[in-house]
Amino acid sequence: MAEKLKVATTSLAGCFGCHMSFLDIDERLLALCEVAEFDRSPLTDIKHCSEQVDIGLIEGGLCNAENVHTLREFRNHCKILVAVGACAINGGIPAMRNHIRLEECLEEAYLDGVGVVNPHIPNDPELPLLLNKVHPIHEVVTVDYFLPGCPPSADVFWKFLTDLASGREPQLPYDLVHYD
Amino acid sequence: MNSNTITIDGREVPFTPGQTIIEAAMAADVYIPHLCHNPEFKPHGSCKLCTVQVNGRNCSACTMPAAEGQQVLNNTKELNETRRSITQMLFVEGNHCCPSCEKTGNCQLQAVGYYVGMLDTHFPHFFPSRHVDASHPDVMLDLDRCILCELCVRASRDVDGKTVFGIAGRGMQSHLVVNADSGKLVDTGMSAADKAAQVCPVGAILVKRTAYEHPIGQRTYDHGDIAEVSLEHDHALTGGDHG
């Protein structure tokens, strides 16, 4: 039997909705595990990519320095890198902060917002620094495939991964393509 | 010989003198992707999505008059790739966030994106800073989503007789403006019943309190792609088969 495909996943500036939708393939996960194994992923809690990963699924855009670092690790280790969902593809909901200055966002969230107690902008050195703007991932690394949707439906994940696992060029039929 | 026919992708299509290429095509059930074109209004030729090749030269099908013997290429790989790039540029130029937009499923820009097979936006996003005008009690204006098709400008001027909208600035600075000293929609004669309130192909002009009348899944492009919907709409307006 051929070696299993290594699949790594991560959520950057996303909401984990795409991961939840991926899990909605339900019992098909068992069939998927016949041909694929998870590498670095919140599902396995493996912290770093193996040297060679076949498919990297990136949920979310880039909102902080750690996102960029993680994305670069994925690009360096994954043969095929996939932008999954609206946020990875165009910044999505987090990018709606892009027309507001970062300072104002922080002030609203941590100083002046309704119901804020102990106003204080978090400054622990362990916290990754925020980027001035949220960016889609294709602005930083080369992306091989895009799965639009907020989130992409379980069938999108299934179709895409089974196409790849069977050695076919992945093709999404018309009714699986949604931007919302 | 003068039989008033053009050929589109090798197929003979009749036209009546005065018709544009897109009008002749739509009447013959040939869809040409478009956004700023609307059969109810004078052509504008700004979005360039309907670019076709006529006798070897690119031009806008919505403004180019049909003329005897034209050889038109429409549904070709090259033109469709160009249309996809144009659609991607429209997306990165504004702030088009489908997941948070109440127009989703009814939006022509989104539906064209699906039609041309757009899966990503390819270009760096501009993330421009544009404002929302919610001043009017019944109509809301979100410039994030405006694609400068001028349909509202044309509708307000030519149908409503109010000239509520206009385009100001040039090139990258072009933007939709409201014809009032305050620049606010509330200070115009705009009403939710106006044609200008109904004609926006994207979610830039919305009638308030109607956004979720139709749930997602039961919207215009949920069950038919924009080619089908657009041809049906065109035939309803022009009295069906007139090809």
CSV table of C-alpha atoms in Angstrom, one decimal:
chain,number,residue,atom,x,y,z
A,1,MET,CA,0.0,0.0,0.0
A,2,ALA,CA,1.2,3.5,-0.8
A,3,GLU,CA,2.2,5.7,2.1
A,4,LYS,CA,-0.5,7.8,3.5
A,5,LEU,CA,-0.8,11.4,2.5
A,6,LYS,CA,0.3,13.7,5.3
A,7,VAL,CA,-2.2,16.5,5.9
A,8,ALA,CA,-1.4,19.5,8.1
A,9,THR,CA,-3.9,22.1,9.1
A,10,THR,CA,-3.9,25.4,11.0
A,11,SER,CA,-6.2,28.3,11.9
A,12,LEU,CA,-4.6,31.7,11.7
A,13,ALA,CA,-6.8,34.8,11.9
A,14,GLY,CA,-9.9,32.5,11.6
A,15,CYS,CA,-12.7,31.3,13.8
A,16,PHE,CA,-12.1,27.6,13.5
A,17,GLY,CA,-15.4,27.4,11.5
A,18,CYS,CA,-13.5,25.9,8.6
A,19,HIS,CA,-12.1,23.2,10.8
A,20,MET,CA,-15.5,22.5,12.2
A,21,SER,CA,-16.9,22.3,8.6
A,22,PHE,CA,-14.0,19.9,7.7
A,23,LEU,CA,-15.1,17.7,10.6
A,24,ASP,CA,-18.6,17.7,9.2
A,25,ILE,CA,-17.5,15.1,6.6
A,26,ASP,CA,-18.5,12.9,9.6
A,27,GLU,CA,-18.1,9.2,9.0
A,28,ARG,CA,-16.2,9.9,5.8
A,29,LEU,CA,-13.3,10.8,8.1
A,30,LEU,CA,-12.8,7.1,8.5
A,31,ALA,CA,-12.4,6.6,4.8
A,32,LEU,CA,-10.1,9.6,4.7
A,33,CYS,CA,-7.9,8.1,7.4
A,34,GLU,CA,-7.4,5.1,5.1
A,35,VAL,CA,-5.5,7.3,2.7
A,36,ALA,CA,-4.3,10.2,4.8
A,37,GLU,CA,-2.9,11.0,8.2
A,38,PHE,CA,-2.9,14.2,10.1
A,39,ASP,CA,0.4,16.0,10.8
A,40,ARG,CA,0.6,19.4,12.5
A,41,SER,CA,-3.0,20.3,13.3
A,42,PRO,CA,-5.2,21.5,16.2
A,43,LEU,CA,-6.8,18.1,15.7
A,44,THR,CA,-3.6,16.2,16.7
A,45,ASP,CA,-2.0,18.9,18.8
A,46,ILE,CA,1.3,18.3,16.9
A,47,LYS,CA,3.1,21.6,17.2
A,48,HIS,CA,5.3,21.6,14.1
A,49,CYS,CA,5.1,20.3,10.6
A,50,SER,CA,7.1,17.2,9.6
A,51,GLU,CA,9.9,17.7,7.2
A,52,GLN,CA,7.7,16.7,4.2
A,53,VAL,CA,3.9,17.3,4.4
A,54,ASP,CA,1.8,16.6,1.3
A,55,ILE,CA,-1.1,19.0,1.9
A,56,GLY,CA,-1.3,22.0,4.2
A,57,LEU,CA,-4.7,23.5,4.8
A,58,ILE,CA,-4.6,27.1,6.0
A,59,GLU,CA,-7.7,28.6,7.6
A,60,GLY,CA,-7.8,32.3,8.3
A,61,GLY,CA,-5.8,35.3,7.2
A,62,LEU,CA,-2.8,37.1,8.7
A,63,CYS,CA,-3.5,39.4,11.6
A,64,ASN,CA,-0.3,39.1,13.7
A,65,ALA,CA,3.4,38.2,13.4
A,66,GLU,CA,2.9,34.6,14.6
A,67,ASN,CA,0.4,34.0,11.8
A,68,VAL,CA,3.1,35.0,9.3
A,69,HIS,CA,5.6,32.8,11.0
A,70,THR,CA,3.2,29.8,11.0
A,71,LEU,CA,2.2,30.4,7.4
A,72,ARG,CA,5.9,30.4,6.3
A,73,GLU,CA,6.5,27.1,8.2
A,74,PHE,CA,3.6,25.6,6.4
A,75,ARG,CA,4.8,26.8,3.0
A,76,ASN,CA,8.3,25.5,3.7
A,77,HIS,CA,7.1,22.0,4.6
A,78,CYS,CA,4.0,21.5,2.5
A,79,LYS,CA,4.1,20.4,-1.1
A,80,ILE,CA,0.6,21.7,-1.7
A,81,LEU,CA,-0.6,24.7,0.2
A,82,VAL,CA,-4.4,25.4,0.3
A,83,ALA,CA,-6.1,28.6,1.3
A,84,VAL,CA,-9.3,27.4,3.0
A,85,GLY,CA,-12.2,29.8,3.5
A,86,ALA,CA,-13.0,33.5,3.0
A,87,CYS,CA,-10.5,34.8,5.6
A,88,ALA,CA,-7.5,33.0,4.1
A,89,ILE,CA,-8.5,34.0,0.6
A,90,ASN,CA,-9.4,37.7,1.1
A,91,GLY,CA,-9.0,38.5,4.8
A,92,GLY,CA,-12.7,37.9,5.5
A,93,ILE,CA,-14.4,39.3,8.6
A,94,PRO,CA,-11.1,40.1,10.5
A,95,ALA,CA,-10.1,42.3,7.6
A,96,MET,CA,-13.1,44.5,8.3
A,97,ARG,CA,-10.8,46.2,10.8
A,98,ASN,CA,-8.5,47.3,8.0
A,99,HIS,CA,-10.1,50.8,7.6
A,100,ILE,CA,-9.8,51.5,11.3
A,101,ARG,CA,-6.3,52.4,12.7
A,102,LEU,CA,-4.9,49.6,14.9
A,103,GLU,CA,-4.5,51.9,17.8
A,104,GLU,CA,-8.2,52.8,17.7
A,105,CYS,CA,-9.2,49.1,17.5
A,106,LEU,CA,-7.1,48.4,20.7
A,107,GLU,CA,-8.5,51.5,22.5
A,108,GLU,CA,-12.0,50.5,21.6
A,109,ALA,CA,-11.5,46.9,22.7
A,110,TYR,CA,-9.4,47.4,25.9
A,111,LEU,CA,-9.9,51.0,27.0
A,112,ASP,CA,-13.0,52.8,25.9
A,113,GLY,CA,-15.4,50.0,24.9
A,114,VAL,CA,-18.7,49.5,26.7
A,115,GLY,CA,-18.3,47.2,29.7
A,116,VAL,CA,-14.5,47.3,29.9
A,117,VAL,CA,-13.2,46.8,33.4
A,118,ASN,CA,-9.6,47.4,34.4
A,119,PRO,CA,-8.8,49.2,31.1
A,120,HIS,CA,-5.4,48.1,29.9
A,121,ILE,CA,-4.0,47.3,26.4
A,122,PRO,CA,-2.4,43.8,26.7
A,123,ASN,CA,1.3,44.1,26.4
A,124,ASP,CA,2.7,40.7,27.6
A,125,PRO,CA,5.9,40.1,25.6
A,126,GLU,CA,4.6,36.6,24.8
A,127,LEU,CA,1.7,38.0,22.8
A,128,PRO,CA,2.4,38.2,19.1
A,129,LEU,CA,2.4,41.7,17.7
A,130,LEU,CA,-0.6,42.6,15.6
A,131,LEU,CA,-0.1,43.6,12.0
A,132,ASN,CA,-1.4,47.1,11.0
A,133,LYS,CA,-3.8,45.4,8.6
A,134,VAL,CA,-5.2,41.9,8.1
A,135,HIS,CA,-3.9,40.3,4.9
A,136,PRO,CA,-5.0,37.3,2.8
A,137,ILE,CA,-2.3,34.6,2.7
A,138,HIS,CA,-1.6,34.8,-1.0
A,139,GLU,CA,-0.1,38.3,-0.3
A,140,VAL,CA,2.7,36.6,1.6
A,141,VAL,CA,3.3,33.1,0.2
A,142,THR,CA,2.5,31.2,-3.0
A,143,VAL,CA,-0.8,29.4,-2.7
A,144,ASP,CA,-1.6,26.3,-4.8
A,145,TYR,CA,-5.4,25.9,-4.3
A,146,PHE,CA,-8.2,28.0,-2.9
A,147,LEU,CA,-11.4,26.6,-1.3
A,148,PRO,CA,-13.8,29.5,-1.0
A,149,GLY,CA,-16.7,29.6,1.5
A,150,CYS,CA,-17.5,30.9,4.9
A,151,PRO,CA,-17.0,28.1,5.7
A,152,PRO,CA,-16.4,25.8,2.7
A,153,SER,CA,-19.0,23.0,3.1
A,154,ALA,CA,-17.9,19.5,4.2
A,155,ASP,CA,-18.5,18.4,0.7
A,156,VAL,CA,-15.9,20.9,-0.6
A,157,PHE,CA,-13.2,19.4,1.7
A,158,TRP,CA,-14.3,15.9,0.7
A,159,LYS,CA,-14.3,16.6,-3.0
A,160,PHE,CA,-10.9,18.4,-2.9
A,161,LEU,CA,-9.1,15.8,-0.8
A,162,THR,CA,-10.5,12.8,-2.6
A,163,ASP,CA,-9.6,14.3,-5.9
A,164,LEU,CA,-6.0,14.9,-4.7
A,165,ALA,CA,-5.8,11.4,-3.0
A,166,SER,CA,-6.9,9.8,-6.3
A,167,GLY,CA,-4.3,11.8,-8.3
A,168,ARG,CA,-6.9,13.9,-10.1
A,169,GLU,CA,-6.6,17.7,-10.6
A,170,PRO,CA,-9.0,19.0,-7.9
A,171,GLN,CA,-12.2,20.5,-9.5
A,172,LEU,CA,-15.1,22.0,-7.6
A,173,PRO,CA,-18.4,21.7,-9.3
A,174,TYR,CA,-20.4,24.9,-9.7
A,175,ASP,CA,-22.8,24.2,-6.8
A,176,LEU,CA,-19.9,23.8,-4.3
A,177,VAL,CA,-18.5,27.2,-4.9
A,178,HIS,CA,-19.8,29.9,-2.5
A,179,TYR,CA,-18.1,33.0,-1.1
A,180,ASP,CA,-20.4,33.1,1.9
B,1,MET,CA,-26.2,40.2,-49.2
B,2,ASN,CA,-27.5,41.9,-46.2
B,3,SER,CA,-29.3,39.5,-43.9
B,4,ASN,CA,-28.6,41.2,-40.6
B,5,THR,CA,-26.7,38.4,-39.0
B,6,ILE,CA,-23.5,38.3,-37.0
B,7,THR,CA,-21.8,35.1,-35.9
B,8,ILE,CA,-21.0,34.5,-32.2
B,9,ASP,CA,-18.5,31.7,-31.6
B,10,GLY,CA,-19.4,30.3,-35.0
B,11,ARG,CA,-23.1,30.5,-34.5
B,12,GLU,CA,-25.3,32.7,-36.7
B,13,VAL,CA,-27.2,35.3,-34.6
B,14,PRO,CA,-29.8,37.7,-36.2
B,15,PHE,CA,-30.0,41.3,-35.2
B,16,THR,CA,-32.2,44.2,-35.9
B,17,PRO,CA,-30.5,47.4,-36.9
B,18,GLY,CA,-29.7,49.5,-33.9
B,19,GLN,CA,-29.2,46.6,-31.6
B,20,THR,CA,-25.9,46.2,-29.8
B,21,ILE,CA,-24.0,43.0,-29.8
B,22,ILE,CA,-25.1,42.1,-26.3
B,23,GLU,CA,-28.7,42.8,-27.2
B,24,ALA,CA,-28.6,40.5,-30.2
B,25,ALA,CA,-26.8,37.9,-28.2
B,26,MET,CA,-29.1,37.8,-25.3
B,27,ALA,CA,-32.1,37.7,-27.6
B,28,ALA,CA,-30.6,34.6,-29.2
B,29,ASP,CA,-30.0,33.0,-25.8
B,30,VAL,CA,-26.3,33.7,-25.8
B,31,TYR,CA,-25.1,35.0,-22.4
B,32,ILE,CA,-22.3,37.5,-22.4
B,33,PRO,CA,-21.1,38.2,-18.8
B,34,HIS,CA,-21.9,41.8,-17.7
B,35,LEU,CA,-22.4,44.0,-14.7
B,36,CYS,CA,-22.9,47.6,-15.8
B,37,HIS,CA,-25.2,46.6,-18.6
B,38,ASN,CA,-28.8,46.4,-17.8
B,39,PRO,CA,-31.3,46.0,-20.7
B,40,GLU,CA,-33.5,48.7,-19.1
B,41,PHE,CA,-30.9,51.4,-19.4
B,42,LYS,CA,-28.7,53.1,-21.9
B,43,PRO,CA,-25.4,51.3,-22.2
B,44,HIS,CA,-22.5,52.6,-20.2
B,45,GLY,CA,-19.5,50.4,-21.1
B,46,SER,CA,-17.6,50.8,-18.0
B,47,CYS,CA,-17.2,47.4,-16.3
B,48,LYS,CA,-15.6,45.8,-19.4
B,49,LEU,CA,-16.8,42.4,-18.3
B,50,CYS,CA,-18.7,42.0,-21.6
B,51,THR,CA,-15.5,42.4,-23.6
B,52,VAL,CA,-15.8,40.3,-26.8
B,53,GLN,CA,-13.6,40.0,-29.8
B,54,VAL,CA,-15.1,41.5,-32.9
B,55,ASN,CA,-13.2,40.8,-36.1
B,56,GLY,CA,-10.1,40.4,-34.0
B,57,ARG,CA,-10.4,43.5,-31.9
B,58,ASN,CA,-11.6,43.6,-28.3
B,59,CYS,CA,-14.6,45.8,-27.5
B,60,SER,CA,-17.5,46.1,-25.1
B,61,ALA,CA,-20.5,44.1,-26.4
B,62,CYS,CA,-22.9,46.4,-24.5
B,63,THR,CA,-21.9,49.5,-26.5
B,64,MET,CA,-20.8,48.0,-29.9
B,65,PRO,CA,-23.6,48.1,-32.4
B,66,ALA,CA,-24.2,44.8,-34.2
B,67,ALA,CA,-23.2,45.1,-37.9
B,68,GLU,CA,-23.6,42.8,-40.8
B,69,GLY,CA,-21.0,40.0,-41.0
B,70,GLN,CA,-19.3,40.7,-37.6
B,71,GLN,CA,-17.3,37.6,-36.4
B,72,VAL,CA,-17.7,37.7,-32.6
B,73,LEU,CA,-15.8,35.6,-30.2
B,74,ASN,CA,-17.4,35.4,-26.8
B,75,ASN,CA,-17.0,32.1,-24.9
B,76,THR,CA,-13.3,31.6,-25.4
B,77,LYS,CA,-10.7,30.5,-22.8
B,78,GLU,CA,-8.8,33.8,-23.3
B,79,LEU,CA,-11.8,36.1,-22.9
B,80,ASN,CA,-13.1,34.2,-19.9
B,81,GLU,CA,-9.7,34.4,-18.2
B,82,THR,CA,-9.7,38.2,-18.9
B,83,ARG,CA,-13.2,38.4,-17.4
B,84,ARG,CA,-12.0,36.5,-14.3
B,85,SER,CA,-9.1,39.0,-13.9
B,86,ILE,CA,-11.5,41.9,-14.3
B,87,THR,CA,-13.8,40.4,-11.6
B,88,GLN,CA,-10.9,39.8,-9.3
B,89,MET,CA,-9.9,43.5,-9.8
B,90,LEU,CA,-13.4,44.6,-8.9
B,91,PHE,CA,-13.2,42.5,-5.7
B,92,VAL,CA,-9.8,43.8,-4.5
B,93,GLU,CA,-10.6,47.4,-5.4
B,94,GLY,CA,-13.5,47.6,-2.9
B,95,ASN,CA,-14.4,45.8,0.3
B,96,HIS,CA,-16.5,42.9,-0.8
B,97,CYS,CA,-17.0,40.7,2.2
B,98,CYS,CA,-19.7,38.2,1.1
B,99,PRO,CA,-20.1,36.5,4.5
B,100,SER,CA,-21.2,39.7,6.1
B,101,CYS,CA,-23.2,41.2,3.2
B,102,GLU,CA,-27.0,41.0,3.1
B,103,LYS,CA,-26.9,41.0,-0.7
B,104,THR,CA,-25.2,37.6,-0.8
B,105,GLY,CA,-27.0,35.2,-3.1
B,106,ASN,CA,-28.7,38.1,-4.9
B,107,CYS,CA,-25.5,39.8,-5.9
B,108,GLN,CA,-24.5,40.0,-9.5
B,109,LEU,CA,-20.8,40.6,-8.8
B,110,GLN,CA,-20.7,37.4,-6.7
B,111,ALA,CA,-22.7,35.5,-9.3
B,112,VAL,CA,-20.4,36.6,-12.0
B,113,GLY,CA,-17.5,35.5,-9.9
B,114,TYR,CA,-19.0,32.0,-9.7
B,115,TYR,CA,-19.7,32.1,-13.4
B,116,VAL,CA,-16.2,32.9,-14.4
B,117,GLY,CA,-14.7,30.4,-12.0
B,118,MET,CA,-13.1,32.8,-9.6
B,119,LEU,CA,-11.8,31.0,-6.5
B,120,ASP,CA,-9.4,33.6,-5.3
B,121,THR,CA,-8.8,37.3,-5.6
B,122,HIS,CA,-5.2,36.9,-6.9
B,123,PHE,CA,-4.3,40.6,-6.6
B,124,PRO,CA,-3.2,42.4,-3.4
B,125,HIS,CA,-6.3,43.9,-1.7
B,126,PHE,CA,-6.7,47.7,-1.6
B,127,PHE,CA,-8.8,47.6,1.6
B,128,PRO,CA,-9.9,51.2,0.8
B,129,SER,CA,-11.5,53.3,3.5
B,130,ARG,CA,-15.1,54.0,2.4
B,131,HIS,CA,-18.1,55.1,4.3
B,132,VAL,CA,-21.5,53.9,5.0
B,133,ASP,CA,-24.4,56.4,4.7
B,134,ALA,CA,-27.3,55.1,6.9
B,135,SER,CA,-28.9,58.6,7.2
B,136,HIS,CA,-31.9,57.8,5.1
B,137,PRO,CA,-34.8,56.2,6.9
B,138,ASP,CA,-35.5,53.6,4.2
B,139,VAL,CA,-32.4,53.3,2.0
B,140,MET,CA,-28.9,52.5,3.0
B,141,LEU,CA,-25.7,53.2,1.0
B,142,ASP,CA,-22.5,51.2,1.6
B,143,LEU,CA,-19.8,52.5,-0.6
B,144,ASP,CA,-17.5,49.5,0.3
B,145,ARG,CA,-19.4,47.5,-2.2
B,146,CYS,CA,-19.8,50.1,-5.0
B,147,ILE,CA,-18.4,49.0,-8.4
B,148,LEU,CA,-19.1,52.3,-10.1
B,149,CYS,CA,-21.4,50.8,-12.7
B,150,GLU,CA,-23.5,54.0,-12.6
B,151,LEU,CA,-26.8,52.1,-12.8
B,152,CYS,CA,-28.1,54.1,-9.9
B,153,VAL,CA,-26.9,57.3,-11.5
B,154,ARG,CA,-28.7,56.3,-14.7
B,155,ALA,CA,-31.9,55.2,-12.9
B,156,SER,CA,-32.1,58.2,-10.8
B,157,ARG,CA,-31.5,60.6,-13.7
B,158,ASP,CA,-33.4,58.8,-16.5
B,159,VAL,CA,-36.3,57.1,-14.7
B,160,ASP,CA,-36.8,58.7,-11.3
B,161,GLY,CA,-36.0,62.2,-12.7
B,162,LYS,CA,-34.2,63.0,-9.4
B,163,THR,CA,-30.5,62.9,-10.2
B,164,VAL,CA,-29.7,61.8,-6.7
B,165,PHE,CA,-26.4,60.1,-7.6
B,166,GLY,CA,-23.3,61.0,-9.5
B,167,ILE,CA,-19.7,60.0,-9.9
B,168,ALA,CA,-17.0,62.3,-8.7
B,169,GLY,CA,-13.2,62.2,-9.0
B,170,ARG,CA,-11.1,60.5,-11.7
B,171,GLY,CA,-9.3,57.2,-12.1
B,172,MET,CA,-8.5,55.7,-8.7
B,173,GLN,CA,-10.3,58.5,-7.0
B,174,SER,CA,-13.6,57.9,-8.7
B,175,HIS,CA,-16.4,57.5,-6.2
B,176,LEU,CA,-20.2,57.6,-6.0
B,177,VAL,CA,-21.5,60.9,-4.5
B,178,VAL,CA,-24.9,62.0,-3.4
B,179,ASN,CA,-26.4,65.1,-4.8
B,180,ALA,CA,-27.0,67.1,-1.6
B,181,ASP,CA,-25.1,69.9,0.2
B,182,SER,CA,-24.6,67.6,3.2
B,183,GLY,CA,-23.7,64.7,0.9
B,184,LYS,CA,-26.2,62.6,2.8
B,185,LEU,CA,-28.9,60.5,1.3
B,186,VAL,CA,-31.4,61.8,3.8
B,187,ASP,CA,-31.2,65.3,2.3
B,188,THR,CA,-32.2,64.1,-1.2
B,189,GLY,CA,-35.6,63.2,-2.7
B,190,MET,CA,-34.6,59.5,-2.7
B,191,SER,CA,-37.4,57.1,-1.8
B,192,ALA,CA,-37.3,53.3,-1.4
B,193,ALA,CA,-39.7,53.0,-4.3
B,194,ASP,CA,-37.3,54.7,-6.7
B,195,LYS,CA,-35.8,52.7,-9.5
B,196,ALA,CA,-32.4,53.8,-8.2
B,197,ALA,CA,-33.0,51.9,-5.0
B,198,GLN,CA,-33.8,48.7,-6.9
B,199,VAL,CA,-31.1,48.6,-9.6
B,200,CYS,CA,-27.8,48.2,-7.7
B,201,PRO,CA,-26.2,44.9,-8.9
B,202,VAL,CA,-24.2,44.6,-5.7
B,203,GLY,CA,-25.0,45.5,-2.1
B,204,ALA,CA,-24.1,49.2,-2.2
B,205,ILE,CA,-27.7,50.5,-2.3
B,206,LEU,CA,-30.1,48.5,-0.2
B,207,VAL,CA,-33.7,49.1,0.9
B,208,LYS,CA,-33.7,48.8,4.7
B,209,ARG,CA,-35.7,46.1,6.5
B,210,THR,CA,-35.8,43.9,3.4
B,211,ALA,CA,-32.3,42.2,3.7
B,212,TYR,CA,-33.5,38.9,5.0
B,213,GLU,CA,-36.9,38.6,3.3
B,214,HIS,CA,-35.5,35.7,1.5
B,215,PRO,CA,-33.3,33.4,3.5
B,216,ILE,CA,-29.9,32.3,2.1
B,217,GLY,CA,-30.6,29.2,0.0
B,218,GLN,CA,-33.7,30.7,-1.5
B,219,ARG,CA,-32.0,33.6,-3.3
B,220,THR,CA,-31.7,34.5,-7.0
B,221,TYR,CA,-28.5,32.8,-7.8
B,222,ASP,CA,-28.9,29.9,-5.3
B,223,HIS,CA,-30.7,27.8,-7.9
B,224,GLY,CA,-29.7,29.2,-11.2
B,225,ASP,CA,-26.4,30.6,-12.5
B,226,ILE,CA,-26.3,34.2,-13.7
B,227,ALA,CA,-26.4,33.1,-17.3
B,228,GLU,CA,-29.8,31.5,-16.9
B,229,VAL,CA,-31.2,34.2,-14.6
B,230,SER,CA,-29.9,37.0,-16.8
B,231,LEU,CA,-31.4,35.5,-20.0
B,232,GLU,CA,-34.7,34.9,-18.4
B,233,HIS,CA,-34.8,38.5,-17.1
B,234,ASP,CA,-33.9,39.8,-20.5
B,235,HIS,CA,-36.6,37.8,-22.2
B,236,ALA,CA,-39.2,38.9,-19.7
B,237,LEU,CA,-38.3,42.6,-20.4
B,238,THR,CA,-38.1,42.3,-24.2
B,239,GLY,CA,-41.2,40.1,-24.6
B,240,GLY,CA,-39.6,36.7,-24.9
B,241,ASP,CA,-38.4,35.2,-28.1
B,242,HIS,CA,-37.5,38.0,-30.5
B,243,GLY,CA,-34.4,36.5,-32.0
